[in-house]
XYZ file of C-alpha atoms in Angstrom:
659
model
C -19.723 1.649 -6.196
C -18.589 5.108 -6.681
C -15.133 5.788 -7.449
C -13.100 7.617 -4.963
C -10.051 9.318 -5.895
C -7.871 10.139 -2.878
C -4.653 12.227 -3.785
C -2.029 11.950 -1.796
C 1.705 13.366 -1.221
C 5.051 10.960 -1.951
C 4.441 7.761 -0.417
C 6.454 7.952 3.395
C 8.498 4.657 3.080
C 9.163 5.246 7.155
C 8.751 2.384 9.450
C 8.718 0.205 5.976
C 12.374 0.538 4.288
C 15.413 -0.492 4.775
C 17.964 1.606 4.214
C 17.888 6.063 3.520
C 18.634 4.673 -0.236
C 15.075 3.021 -1.080
C 12.097 4.480 -2.385
C 8.772 4.792 -3.985
C 7.258 6.991 -6.744
C 3.908 6.844 -7.495
C 1.631 7.004 -10.969
C 0.145 10.549 -10.447
C 4.896 11.940 -9.453
C 5.444 10.015 -12.942
C 2.952 11.389 -14.834
C 3.935 15.135 -13.699
C 7.436 14.547 -14.664
C 7.656 14.640 -18.727
C 10.003 12.863 -20.306
C 11.454 12.604 -24.159
C 12.304 9.224 -24.254
C 10.703 6.281 -22.226
C 13.618 5.090 -20.736
C 13.690 8.979 -18.573
C 11.239 8.075 -16.743
C 13.901 6.305 -14.248
C 14.928 9.580 -14.235
C 12.783 9.725 -10.944
C 14.856 7.845 -8.854
C 17.592 10.035 -7.227
C 20.945 10.756 -8.639
C 19.923 8.657 -12.067
C 20.739 9.808 -14.787
C 18.971 8.471 -18.470
C 21.131 9.185 -21.094
C 21.470 8.353 -25.367
C 24.208 8.876 -28.367
C 22.821 6.962 -30.553
C 19.715 6.950 -32.692
C 16.629 6.650 -30.451
C 16.335 2.692 -31.025
C 18.847 1.758 -28.960
C 19.167 1.277 -25.408
C 20.193 4.546 -23.195
C 23.190 5.129 -20.912
C 22.827 5.411 -17.232
C 24.981 6.900 -15.232
C 24.699 6.148 -11.013
C 26.882 6.783 -8.132
C 29.845 7.130 -9.084
C 29.228 4.697 -12.146
C 29.344 5.231 -15.818
C 26.468 1.852 -16.277
C 27.037 2.470 -20.311
C 23.732 -0.111 -20.871
C 22.915 -1.517 -17.495
C 25.632 -3.053 -16.117
C 25.045 -2.282 -11.955
C 21.417 -1.167 -12.458
C 19.079 -4.101 -12.531
C 16.219 -2.944 -13.805
C 12.515 -4.880 -14.230
C 9.636 -4.228 -15.392
C 6.286 -6.972 -14.470
C 8.764 -8.887 -12.708
C 10.588 -9.812 -15.395
C 14.373 -8.725 -15.485
C 14.994 -6.279 -18.528
C 19.014 -6.752 -18.474
C 20.463 -9.054 -21.086
C 23.337 -10.679 -20.353
C 26.170 -11.616 -22.519
C 24.614 -9.846 -25.196
C 26.462 -8.674 -28.607
C 26.782 -4.662 -27.579
C 27.732 -4.837 -24.104
C 26.492 -6.297 -20.757
C 23.596 -6.197 -19.412
C 21.710 -4.466 -21.735
C 18.368 -2.731 -21.026
C 15.993 -1.907 -23.940
C 13.346 0.174 -22.054
C 11.680 0.844 -25.714
C 9.014 -1.335 -24.478
C 7.928 0.576 -21.649
C 4.313 2.805 -22.686
C 4.805 4.855 -19.393
C 0.390 5.461 -19.066
C 0.435 2.068 -17.546
C 3.047 2.173 -14.660
C 1.588 2.580 -11.157
C 5.042 2.585 -9.469
C 8.148 3.087 -9.583
C 10.215 0.892 -6.627
C 14.330 1.709 -6.145
C 16.632 0.953 -3.846
C 20.951 1.852 -4.081
C 22.914 -0.536 -2.989
C 24.062 -4.005 -2.419
C 21.885 -4.614 0.730
C 18.873 -7.202 -0.089
C 19.239 -11.062 -0.627
C 15.923 -10.437 -3.102
C 18.524 -8.570 -5.799
C 21.486 -10.762 -7.301
C 22.845 -9.974 -11.059
C 23.691 -6.214 -11.993
C 22.135 -4.793 -8.648
C 25.128 -2.833 -7.151
C 24.474 0.271 -8.136
C 21.083 -0.063 -7.752
C 18.177 -1.377 -8.862
C 14.385 0.108 -10.417
C 11.436 -2.432 -10.381
C 8.600 -1.039 -12.902
C 5.519 -2.030 -11.562
C 1.815 -1.892 -14.373
C -1.737 -1.657 -13.477
C -3.741 -4.507 -13.274
C -6.613 -2.242 -13.523
C -6.865 1.323 -14.659
C -9.589 3.683 -13.278
C -10.376 4.912 -16.682
C -9.300 4.382 -20.111
C -7.396 6.934 -22.368
C -6.827 7.843 -25.660
C -4.051 10.049 -26.791
C -2.720 12.089 -29.630
C 0.376 13.424 -29.331
C 2.359 15.276 -32.361
C 5.677 17.753 -32.270
C 8.491 19.087 -33.920
C 10.810 17.075 -36.133
C 8.539 14.586 -37.051
C 7.170 13.354 -33.356
C 4.043 12.071 -33.481
C 2.447 9.086 -30.979
C -0.911 7.839 -30.307
C -1.718 6.057 -27.119
C -5.201 3.561 -26.457
C -5.494 1.704 -23.789
C -8.603 0.888 -21.454
C -9.230 -2.560 -18.944
C -12.745 -4.330 -19.792
C -14.336 -5.989 -16.499
C -14.953 -9.782 -17.228
C -16.968 -12.193 -15.028
C -15.319 -15.597 -15.176
C -17.100 -18.918 -12.945
C -18.620 -16.317 -11.094
C -15.066 -14.439 -10.784
C -14.805 -10.674 -11.463
C -11.254 -9.893 -14.121
C -10.067 -7.725 -15.544
C -8.526 -7.644 -19.237
C -5.999 -4.626 -20.050
C -5.387 -3.604 -23.218
C -3.162 -1.177 -24.797
C -1.913 -0.076 -27.838
C 0.719 2.201 -28.427
C 2.503 3.848 -31.532
C 5.510 6.252 -32.238
C 7.727 8.304 -35.013
C 10.536 10.782 -34.411
C 13.027 12.536 -36.653
C 14.754 13.749 -34.034
C 16.784 17.165 -34.886
C 19.694 14.967 -37.046
C 20.390 16.001 -40.257
C 19.840 12.387 -40.983
C 16.466 12.056 -39.745
C 16.058 8.915 -36.881
C 12.664 7.805 -39.018
C 12.422 6.194 -35.331
C 9.674 3.675 -35.631
C 7.735 1.703 -32.699
C 5.160 -0.232 -32.032
C 4.366 -2.123 -28.537
C 0.924 -3.316 -27.524
C -0.192 -4.829 -24.268
C -2.667 -7.315 -23.262
C -3.506 -8.628 -19.770
C -5.532 -10.310 -18.118
C -5.820 -10.279 -13.482
C -8.352 -11.061 -11.003
C -8.064 -10.006 -7.328
C -6.173 -7.852 -6.525
C -1.779 -7.277 -5.826
C -1.997 -9.662 -2.056
C -4.401 -11.737 -3.371
C -4.817 -12.550 -7.447
C -3.097 -13.942 -10.335
C -2.197 -12.673 -13.868
C -1.048 -13.521 -16.976
C 0.186 -10.320 -19.840
C 1.452 -10.453 -23.514
C 3.841 -7.682 -24.499
C 5.125 -7.025 -27.889
C 7.896 -4.444 -28.790
C 9.050 -3.755 -32.881
C 11.283 -0.877 -33.248
C 13.536 0.201 -36.253
C 15.243 3.810 -37.014
C 18.706 5.814 -38.537
C 21.302 6.033 -36.044
C 23.485 9.525 -35.355
C 26.140 8.554 -33.587
C 28.333 10.970 -31.338
C 30.712 12.802 -33.715
C 34.536 14.030 -33.470
C 34.138 17.653 -31.999
C 38.020 18.419 -33.614
C 35.100 18.630 -37.048
C 32.964 20.512 -35.418
C 34.957 22.650 -34.532
C 36.730 23.048 -38.264
C 33.436 23.800 -39.604
C 33.326 20.450 -41.838
C 30.317 18.864 -39.477
C 27.861 20.832 -38.162
C 26.123 19.581 -34.651
C 23.706 17.313 -35.863
C 25.171 15.359 -38.843
C 26.487 12.144 -39.121
C 29.537 10.426 -40.595
C 28.633 6.929 -41.964
C 25.090 7.603 -42.670
C 24.433 3.712 -42.934
C 24.513 3.130 -39.020
C 20.801 2.663 -36.569
C 19.410 -0.634 -36.424
C 16.169 -2.555 -35.773
C 14.787 -5.123 -32.870
C 11.645 -6.652 -31.113
C 10.716 -8.245 -27.644
C 7.673 -10.236 -27.085
C 6.656 -11.634 -23.712
C 4.578 -13.727 -22.130
C 4.684 -13.272 -17.958
C 2.259 -14.491 -15.282
C 1.907 -14.329 -11.845
C -0.009 -15.324 -8.874
C 0.222 -14.079 -4.742
C -1.565 -15.562 -1.853
C -1.497 -13.685 1.404
C -3.281 -13.569 4.728
C -1.727 -12.892 8.817
C 0.394 -16.122 8.697
C 1.833 -16.027 5.788
C 2.818 -14.981 1.959
C 3.532 -16.525 -1.297
C 4.174 -15.234 -4.659
C 5.146 -17.343 -7.704
C 5.771 -15.248 -11.393
C 7.446 -17.092 -14.483
C 8.088 -15.180 -17.850
C 9.119 -16.115 -21.301
C 10.887 -12.994 -23.678
C 11.672 -13.689 -27.353
C 14.030 -10.535 -28.230
C 15.916 -10.157 -31.451
C 18.509 -6.636 -32.130
C 20.244 -5.828 -35.347
C 22.823 -2.932 -34.696
C 24.890 -1.150 -37.024
C 27.116 1.153 -35.848
C 30.901 3.031 -36.642
C 32.885 4.976 -34.243
C 36.282 5.175 -35.668
C 35.162 6.135 -38.988
C 38.405 4.994 -41.001
C 40.620 4.291 -38.508
C 41.091 0.558 -38.835
C 39.500 -0.145 -42.390
C 40.085 3.080 -44.643
C 38.561 2.126 -48.006
C 35.690 0.625 -46.791
C 35.040 2.313 -43.202
C 34.333 0.703 -39.766
C 31.523 -0.283 -39.225
C 30.238 -3.235 -37.693
C 27.254 -5.093 -36.906
C 25.816 -6.718 -33.454
C 23.212 -8.840 -34.212
C 21.629 -10.646 -31.249
C 18.918 -13.006 -31.047
C 17.866 -14.851 -27.720
C 15.328 -16.778 -25.895
C 15.155 -15.743 -21.922
C 13.140 -17.954 -19.898
C 12.798 -17.793 -16.043
C 10.908 -18.490 -12.863
C 10.693 -17.122 -9.086
C 8.528 -18.035 -6.312
C 8.926 -16.764 -2.810
C 7.163 -17.748 0.584
C 7.487 -15.532 3.581
C 5.988 -16.905 7.269
C 4.744 -13.883 9.784
C 5.703 -14.247 13.499
C 3.638 -11.766 15.524
C 4.680 -10.660 18.909
C 3.704 -8.099 21.336
C 2.633 -4.553 20.668
C 3.194 -4.798 16.982
C 6.773 -6.544 17.327
C 7.011 -10.065 15.342
C 9.040 -10.984 12.640
C 8.885 -11.838 8.765
C 10.828 -14.892 7.324
C 10.874 -14.900 3.362
C 12.929 -18.261 0.914
C 13.026 -17.510 -2.455
C 14.513 -19.231 -5.762
C 15.142 -17.292 -8.704
C 15.780 -19.214 -12.392
C 16.434 -17.316 -14.953
C 17.973 -19.168 -18.381
C 19.620 -17.494 -22.088
C 19.917 -19.184 -24.704
C 21.182 -16.533 -27.534
C 22.824 -16.372 -30.114
C 24.978 -13.473 -31.406
C 28.017 -12.318 -33.633
C 30.192 -9.463 -34.249
C 30.537 -8.511 -37.745
C 32.843 -6.195 -39.833
C 30.417 -4.279 -42.157
C 30.076 -1.773 -45.239
C 26.552 -0.034 -45.157
C 24.892 -3.020 -43.213
C 26.246 -5.494 -45.614
C 28.758 -7.972 -44.444
C 32.521 -8.303 -45.204
C 33.763 -10.282 -42.846
C 32.715 -12.194 -39.655
C 35.233 -11.477 -36.235
C 33.160 -14.179 -34.333
C 29.984 -15.693 -33.968
C 28.595 -17.619 -30.678
C 25.937 -19.967 -29.621
C 25.729 -19.288 -25.702
C 23.706 -20.632 -23.089
C 24.232 -18.807 -20.215
C 21.790 -20.465 -16.728
C 21.726 -19.424 -13.199
C 20.103 -20.200 -9.961
C 19.455 -18.011 -7.084
C 18.224 -19.097 -3.823
C 18.124 -16.344 -1.561
C 17.123 -16.354 3.190
C 15.551 -12.984 4.175
C 14.612 -12.231 8.002
C 13.097 -8.890 9.172
C 12.880 -8.787 12.778
C 11.447 -5.416 14.807
C 12.668 -5.728 17.625
C 10.824 -2.833 19.334
C 9.397 0.085 18.266
C 12.042 1.812 17.631
C 14.524 -0.891 16.529
C 14.157 -3.286 13.040
C 16.642 -4.917 11.398
C 16.690 -6.829 8.174
C 19.681 -9.628 7.520
C 19.679 -11.528 4.407
C 21.855 -14.562 2.542
C 22.058 -15.320 -1.065
C 23.836 -17.702 -2.994
C 23.728 -17.832 -6.691
C 25.075 -19.972 -9.006
C 26.018 -19.804 -12.738
C 26.922 -21.990 -16.321
C 28.506 -21.390 -18.960
C 28.482 -23.107 -22.188
C 29.659 -21.172 -25.123
C 30.199 -23.214 -28.433
C 32.332 -19.774 -30.912
C 33.030 -20.294 -34.674
C 36.920 -20.451 -33.568
C 37.002 -24.031 -31.615
C 39.957 -22.396 -28.949
C 36.712 -19.674 -27.946
C 34.802 -22.786 -27.026
C 34.035 -24.409 -23.566
C 32.095 -24.567 -20.482
C 32.530 -22.518 -17.596
C 30.719 -22.148 -14.468
C 31.459 -20.105 -10.450
C 28.742 -19.485 -7.984
C 29.011 -16.828 -4.663
C 27.048 -16.462 -1.181
C 26.139 -12.538 -0.345
C 25.837 -11.656 2.798
C 23.599 -8.257 3.951
C 21.923 -6.699 7.175
C 20.606 -3.859 7.461
C 19.661 -2.030 11.089
C 16.717 0.892 11.621
C 16.669 2.820 14.819
C 13.565 5.325 15.035
C 14.452 7.208 18.133
C 11.183 9.185 16.923
C 7.870 9.639 15.482
C 9.233 11.382 12.245
C 12.836 10.110 11.657
C 14.858 7.207 11.525
C 18.337 6.035 10.982
C 19.708 3.318 9.172
C 23.163 1.271 9.143
C 23.519 -1.197 5.618
C 26.247 -3.923 4.687
C 26.290 -5.627 1.860
C 27.765 -7.770 -0.931
C 26.580 -8.173 -4.501
C 27.828 -8.906 -7.365
C 27.820 -8.726 -11.725
C 28.362 -11.245 -14.190
C 30.815 -11.114 -16.774
C 29.844 -12.224 -20.399
C 30.587 -15.529 -20.863
C 31.882 -15.426 -23.846
C 35.047 -13.831 -21.859
C 35.051 -17.061 -19.343
C 36.173 -18.943 -22.189
C 38.301 -16.662 -24.375
C 41.444 -17.675 -25.491
C 42.571 -16.430 -28.714
C 41.658 -12.353 -28.979
C 39.267 -12.614 -31.637
C 40.561 -9.670 -33.981
C 43.946 -9.506 -33.603
C 44.569 -13.264 -33.321
C 45.936 -12.781 -30.565
C 46.519 -14.671 -27.552
C 43.843 -13.715 -24.609
C 43.251 -14.682 -21.054
C 40.032 -16.116 -19.472
C 38.292 -14.456 -16.795
C 36.419 -14.667 -13.676
C 32.794 -15.100 -14.158
C 31.372 -13.538 -11.414
C 33.126 -10.500 -10.071
C 32.344 -8.958 -6.685
C 30.965 -6.007 -4.631
C 31.174 -4.993 -1.179
C 28.908 -2.420 0.682
C 28.438 -0.012 2.860
C 25.694 2.908 3.845
C 24.691 5.339 6.637
C 21.398 7.213 5.847
C 18.678 9.139 8.078
C 15.350 10.046 6.774
C 13.432 13.251 8.234
C 10.172 14.153 8.509
C 11.077 17.104 10.933
C 8.512 19.520 9.078
C 5.096 18.566 7.921
C 4.843 18.473 3.812
C 8.795 17.091 3.829
C 10.326 14.757 3.563
C 14.798 14.957 4.125
C 16.750 12.455 3.023
C 20.726 11.752 3.287
C 22.755 8.795 2.752
C 26.674 8.481 2.547
C 27.706 5.330 1.288
C 31.300 3.167 -0.268
C 31.142 0.584 -3.119
C 34.104 -1.610 -3.895
C 34.685 -3.831 -6.967
C 37.019 -6.581 -7.473
C 37.415 -5.756 -10.757
C 36.007 -3.338 -13.240
C 35.866 -6.432 -15.645
C 33.208 -5.608 -18.889
C 33.072 -8.047 -22.375
C 34.029 -5.131 -25.287
C 31.181 -5.903 -27.974
C 32.833 -3.534 -30.326
C 36.127 -5.044 -30.012
C 35.107 -8.798 -29.304
C 36.811 -9.691 -26.306
C 37.211 -8.934 -23.070
C 39.103 -6.470 -20.924
C 39.740 -6.295 -17.709
C 40.470 -3.171 -15.088
C 41.309 -3.082 -11.807
C 39.841 -3.087 -8.516
C 37.819 0.128 -7.630
C 36.584 2.097 -5.050
C 33.420 5.365 -5.085
C 32.323 7.212 -2.367
C 29.197 9.150 -2.190
C 26.896 11.656 -0.900
C 23.455 11.932 -1.593
C 20.025 14.314 -0.370
C 17.017 14.103 -1.490
C 14.348 16.385 -0.311
C 10.003 16.568 -1.293
C 8.363 19.169 -0.300
C 4.595 19.588 -0.979
C 3.885 23.111 1.275
C 0.513 23.310 0.235
C -1.709 20.909 -2.105
C -1.414 22.229 -5.247
C 2.350 22.832 -4.499
C 5.187 20.223 -4.870
C 8.657 20.636 -4.864
C 11.586 17.530 -5.512
C 15.164 18.120 -5.054
C 18.138 15.464 -5.631
C 21.813 16.446 -5.077
C 24.504 13.539 -5.318
C 28.586 13.869 -5.206
C 30.537 10.702 -6.312
C 34.069 9.901 -6.024
C 35.619 6.892 -8.214
C 39.117 5.650 -8.015
C 40.703 2.605 -9.396
C 42.457 1.141 -6.472
C 46.313 -0.119 -7.257
C 46.733 2.702 -9.475
C 49.134 5.030 -8.225
C 47.415 8.971 -8.795
C 47.044 10.797 -10.997
C 46.259 7.734 -13.198
C 43.200 5.986 -11.282
C 40.174 7.932 -12.260
C 38.016 6.150 -14.052
C 36.791 7.052 -17.526
C 32.921 8.597 -17.593
C 32.189 8.700 -14.452
C 29.561 10.302 -12.842
C 30.912 12.975 -10.712
C 27.803 15.587 -9.815
C 24.525 15.330 -9.917
C 21.674 17.056 -9.342
C 17.707 17.790 -10.267
C 14.908 19.625 -8.820
C 10.950 19.651 -10.424
C 8.176 21.855 -9.562
C 5.065 20.868 -9.694
C 1.650 22.640 -9.878
C -1.565 21.312 -9.730
C -4.676 22.614 -7.384
C -7.490 20.323 -9.464
C -8.779 22.691 -11.339
C -8.795 23.455 -15.370
C -4.228 24.289 -15.315
C -1.409 22.975 -13.942
C 2.240 22.964 -14.574
C 5.327 21.902 -14.276
C 9.303 22.972 -14.671
C 12.440 20.154 -14.491
C 16.030 21.074 -14.446
C 18.592 18.697 -14.291
C 21.949 18.891 -13.228
C 24.967 16.400 -15.231
C 28.606 17.497 -14.155
C 31.398 16.663 -15.098
C 33.253 13.353 -16.329
C 36.728 12.109 -16.442
C 37.474 11.749 -20.198
C 40.579 9.846 -18.964
C 42.270 8.127 -16.316
C 45.051 10.977 -15.725
C 42.112 13.184 -15.664
C 43.636 15.292 -18.512
C 40.602 15.492 -20.576
C 37.211 15.801 -19.075
C 33.883 16.482 -20.391
C 32.091 19.990 -19.826
C 28.860 19.865 -17.256
C 25.005 19.384 -19.207
C 21.858 21.734 -18.006
C 18.581 21.198 -19.444
C 15.250 23.049 -18.218
C 11.815 21.043 -19.062
C 8.487 22.396 -19.171
C 4.804 21.194 -19.038
C 1.339 22.739 -19.328
C -2.103 21.076 -18.718
C -5.417 21.943 -19.567
C -8.764 19.777 -19.021
C -10.962 21.273 -22.195
C -13.866 19.923 -20.541
C -14.283 17.696 -17.414
C -12.043 14.005 -19.252
C -10.397 15.687 -22.206
C -7.069 17.659 -21.555
C -4.341 19.583 -23.669
C -1.020 19.087 -22.461
C 2.431 20.854 -24.088
C 5.472 20.100 -23.243
C 8.907 21.828 -23.758
C 12.298 20.381 -24.138
C 15.621 22.392 -23.648
C 13.757 25.500 -23.253
C 16.833 27.206 -22.720
C 18.275 26.045 -26.127
C 21.330 24.991 -24.443
C 24.172 23.435 -26.984
C 25.380 20.944 -24.257
C 26.510 17.260 -24.708
C 24.251 14.573 -24.158
C 27.278 12.831 -23.557
C 31.536 12.242 -24.370
C 33.703 10.435 -24.663
C 37.680 10.760 -25.447
C 39.710 7.739 -28.210
C 41.035 7.794 -31.335
C 38.875 7.846 -34.810
C 40.126 8.515 -38.092
C 37.933 10.648 -40.671
C 38.408 10.524 -44.588
C 41.332 12.323 -45.916
C 43.030 12.168 -42.541
C 46.285 11.107 -42.373
C 46.825 9.337 -39.038
C 43.951 8.247 -36.682
C 43.483 11.523 -34.115
C 42.784 11.198 -30.563
C 39.904 13.770 -29.526
C 36.384 14.339 -27.487
C 33.505 12.495 -29.145
C 30.236 13.788 -28.284
C 26.420 13.501 -28.761
C 23.983 16.595 -28.719
C 21.600 17.044 -26.592
C 18.796 18.266 -28.876
C 17.896 21.469 -29.587
C 14.620 22.867 -28.100
C 10.938 21.322 -29.082
C 8.003 21.462 -28.402
C 4.808 18.779 -28.071
C 1.383 18.780 -27.893
C -0.801 15.819 -26.307
C -4.636 15.709 -26.606
C -5.668 12.968 -24.252
C -9.050 11.552 -24.310
C -9.993 9.386 -20.656
C -13.085 7.491 -21.049
């Protein structure tokens, strides 16, 4: 059959979305957004910022809705129905390493913000992002990219039609190789290998798939550096202090899914098995703790994660298009983890701070009811029950033990559509994030030997939101939302110290405005603005600020493509200032970056694309911290801003052949 390509604007969630802060980004829109690193694809989510403070192979930093989400806490991320957040991780709770992601295989990015869905459990309080992989590729792709700072990438991907027992299936394969040095004095020398093999039959709603993924990476790291040394001229912006920092990682996965649907019901089952390993070497304080050997530490983490997700929905069809859908679901996950915190010098072990074997298991059961009461009113009511079990075997007997916890999380969403092109939303819900298993059985601080208190395994969040969505002008989609999110505690496991740090309850208010405008077939404009106010409760001002909490963000993206030989885009990103201390006496500067892309179709299936990053060559920070450190030769530790610079202006050129 002849293939027909339908080119439309952004998918319109009117009549589908439960909240103003819910949406989907299509494959075409994702392709128009140039990304410096794979995880930045998530910045298509309005208000979300993706940053980095270390070598390219390390998991990124995420910011959303008044949160410094560190490496992923409170942002639930899934790829191909597999969880990416890693629980009880050696470096940070909810560790989200997306270096295995191949952007060309993503057919859709779905996002939600706030704890308003019973389908999402752990880590989803600030938001949830799901990357959907393709079962088939309409065209094969072979691309070769070269750029400044030692950047090179090659990709080969295609899908083959296979007949099996009278059924037509598709075998998709992809292979990606990448190298990147970055602008640093000591090159990152990041070497990455990604491979995907995926077999599928049928369609998204009636069919099945099974897939293998492989990722391996090695890198050097130039971590954040002290501002005082740069201002004094003893250190350049792209210099490092401990030249042995860096790491290696791998991730292997086997997954599969099955779906069946009809007018009366829909069923789905998916399962996964993930083996991953990380060796990470960092030194943030230099010579403060050990003036002789330095303060480098290692955080090895090796785990096998397995899980199963199943759901069944019953559809009841009423008159005049009214009706309801009842969904019952089960989510199971088990993590078998070996991790540690080691004192090292030049990646050689000097001492063991702590070493643990952790088995963390969870079961989540949810029930959700969608009811369309009339053409203008619908509701979604849900409830979720989660049960967690922890078994920690530590090298210090006092820190070994078992713990368990459970939570019940209700949610409710109302949607009112008084006019054909507008909807109003009201959302309430409870969510949670799990804490590191080692904190639940902690009795002795592994670094100091002092007595320590165990923490609550699960920390509850409570959210509410009002929002509106409208297509009041042809070609324009506008969304506004106002929200509040409370946490019972900002508890977190500090992997760099090997213990749990308890924080006070917190509250965040915010407003978000998102606009997508396509006035012409060849022109689209995105404008996303967000502001958040984050404060610790039960703490008197001015000491109630939350260090690192994001306040304001903005993105403006312009895309031009008339279907002819030329296309282009510009993306302006604003990353606002943040308090770096609880009393707001030290603040970061804002960051403003402009990226661009130009495409030229040399032939029907051959394209040359040039991408430019940080076009204005600004000397901003990608991330800022404020803490004490000691450089070699300093008599004592000094509290200072430590920053990681954004990458200098760089160009990349990609030659792509479709077949």
